[in-house]
XYZ file of C-alpha atoms in Angstrom:
140
model
C 0.623 6.918 24.179
C 4.364 7.252 23.536
C 4.553 3.656 22.336
C 1.782 4.213 19.804
C 3.554 7.259 18.406
C 6.652 5.194 17.613
C 4.922 1.988 16.570
C 2.976 3.445 13.654
C 6.001 4.919 11.799
C 7.750 1.560 12.202
C 4.612 -0.143 10.876
C 4.485 2.201 7.873
C 8.120 1.479 7.035
C 7.618 -2.273 7.399
C 4.450 -2.239 5.296
C 6.319 -0.302 2.587
C 9.092 -2.897 2.477
C 6.578 -5.753 2.422
C 4.968 -4.013 -0.551
C 8.365 -3.789 -2.257
C 8.939 -7.477 -1.520
C 5.623 -8.379 -3.160
C 6.434 -6.064 -6.080
C 9.723 -7.909 -6.625
C 7.948 -11.245 -6.150
C 5.392 -10.373 -8.816
C 8.265 -9.219 -11.016
C 9.832 -12.669 -10.634
C 6.573 -14.630 -11.045
C 5.664 -12.717 -14.206
C 9.148 -13.539 -15.525
C 9.824 -9.926 -16.473
C 13.228 -9.255 -17.964
C 15.672 -7.613 -15.538
C 16.454 -4.996 -18.180
C 12.836 -3.776 -18.182
C 12.103 -0.245 -17.130
C 9.688 -1.134 -14.338
C 12.306 -0.087 -11.785
C 11.477 3.447 -12.922
C 8.162 3.080 -11.082
C 9.863 3.264 -7.680
C 9.897 7.101 -7.448
C 6.175 7.199 -8.220
C 5.448 4.398 -5.775
C 7.400 6.104 -3.008
C 5.741 9.470 -3.631
C 2.247 8.003 -3.611
C 3.013 5.877 -0.577
C 4.265 8.820 1.473
C 1.819 11.513 0.397
C -1.360 9.572 -0.425
C -1.366 6.068 1.017
C 0.130 6.839 4.436
C -2.446 9.516 5.347
C -5.293 7.467 3.873
C -4.301 4.305 5.752
C -4.087 6.219 9.032
C -7.352 8.135 8.524
C -9.283 5.073 7.376
C -7.961 2.974 10.254
C -8.853 5.722 12.742
C -12.359 6.185 11.335
C -12.898 2.450 11.105
C -11.850 1.750 14.680
C -12.795 4.910 16.588
C -15.788 6.356 14.819
C -17.471 3.244 13.427
C -16.323 1.044 16.348
C -15.513 -1.819 13.975
C -12.703 -4.231 14.718
C -12.940 -6.657 11.802
C -9.451 -7.157 10.435
C -10.800 -8.657 7.202
C -13.069 -5.693 6.483
C -10.279 -3.208 7.219
C -7.907 -5.114 4.950
C -10.418 -5.145 2.095
C -11.033 -1.406 2.466
C -7.291 -0.652 2.455
C -6.749 -2.872 -0.606
C -9.523 -1.069 -2.473
C -7.958 2.285 -1.543
C -4.637 0.946 -2.900
C -6.096 0.654 -6.392
C -6.309 4.453 -6.666
C -2.543 5.049 -6.770
C -2.190 2.003 -9.036
C -4.155 4.022 -11.558
C -2.405 7.333 -10.868
C 1.262 6.217 -10.964
C 1.299 5.782 -14.782
C -0.411 9.141 -15.208
C 2.157 11.003 -13.151
C 5.038 9.137 -14.777
C 4.121 11.035 -17.958
C 2.067 8.348 -19.668
C -1.218 10.221 -19.300
C -4.735 8.909 -18.815
C -4.731 7.678 -22.416
C -2.638 4.795 -21.104
C -5.493 3.733 -18.814
C -7.502 1.667 -21.241
C -9.012 -1.788 -20.740
C -5.670 -3.460 -21.450
C -3.953 -1.583 -18.611
C -5.862 -3.357 -15.846
C -4.305 -6.712 -16.745
C -0.925 -5.385 -17.825
C 2.360 -6.224 -16.139
C 2.697 -2.713 -14.745
C -0.782 -2.812 -13.184
C -0.150 -6.236 -11.646
C 3.138 -5.009 -10.175
C 1.445 -1.948 -8.681
C -1.516 -3.980 -7.404
C 0.853 -6.404 -5.709
C 2.772 -3.565 -4.032
C -0.293 -1.772 -2.677
C -2.064 -5.012 -1.730
C 0.970 -6.198 0.242
C 1.328 -2.897 2.047
C -2.420 -2.824 2.849
C -2.365 -6.332 4.322
C 0.756 -5.566 6.357
C -0.654 -2.271 7.646
C -3.980 -3.843 8.550
C -2.389 -6.718 10.449
C 0.175 -4.454 12.106
C -2.344 -1.843 13.220
C -4.545 -4.573 14.693
C -1.585 -5.998 16.609
C -0.602 -2.527 17.873
C -4.122 -1.768 19.068
C -4.400 -5.105 20.868
C -1.002 -4.607 22.529
C -2.060 -1.181 23.770
C -5.460 -2.429 24.991
C -3.787 -5.147 27.069
C -1.780 -2.579 29.042
């Protein structure tokens, strides 16, 4: 039990940094100018990751594994990725851009792709990591 308590915070930190790595990778692949203001998204990303994504990832993983008795890593990953689209839509709103910014063009915009890549990377990392943690604990 003590190991599980310490493994999940480490997993959350690692999945956050993997999300940041994918965010920066998408930034590079999209060839976005370094002087762009997309670095201003970091406070919104961090806030949503701590207060929305972290509890949702933990609750969904718990419900998925304990209540539904499902152990499909692919299904869990898909569910977590879908949940990650919610903050991708809310970050621009809370950065002061409003819901008027969420038109059809937003979903293919650079900002949306950057946010999708962050939350997709963190969802994949959390899904894989939580599966590894559960299997390590079951072996003991």
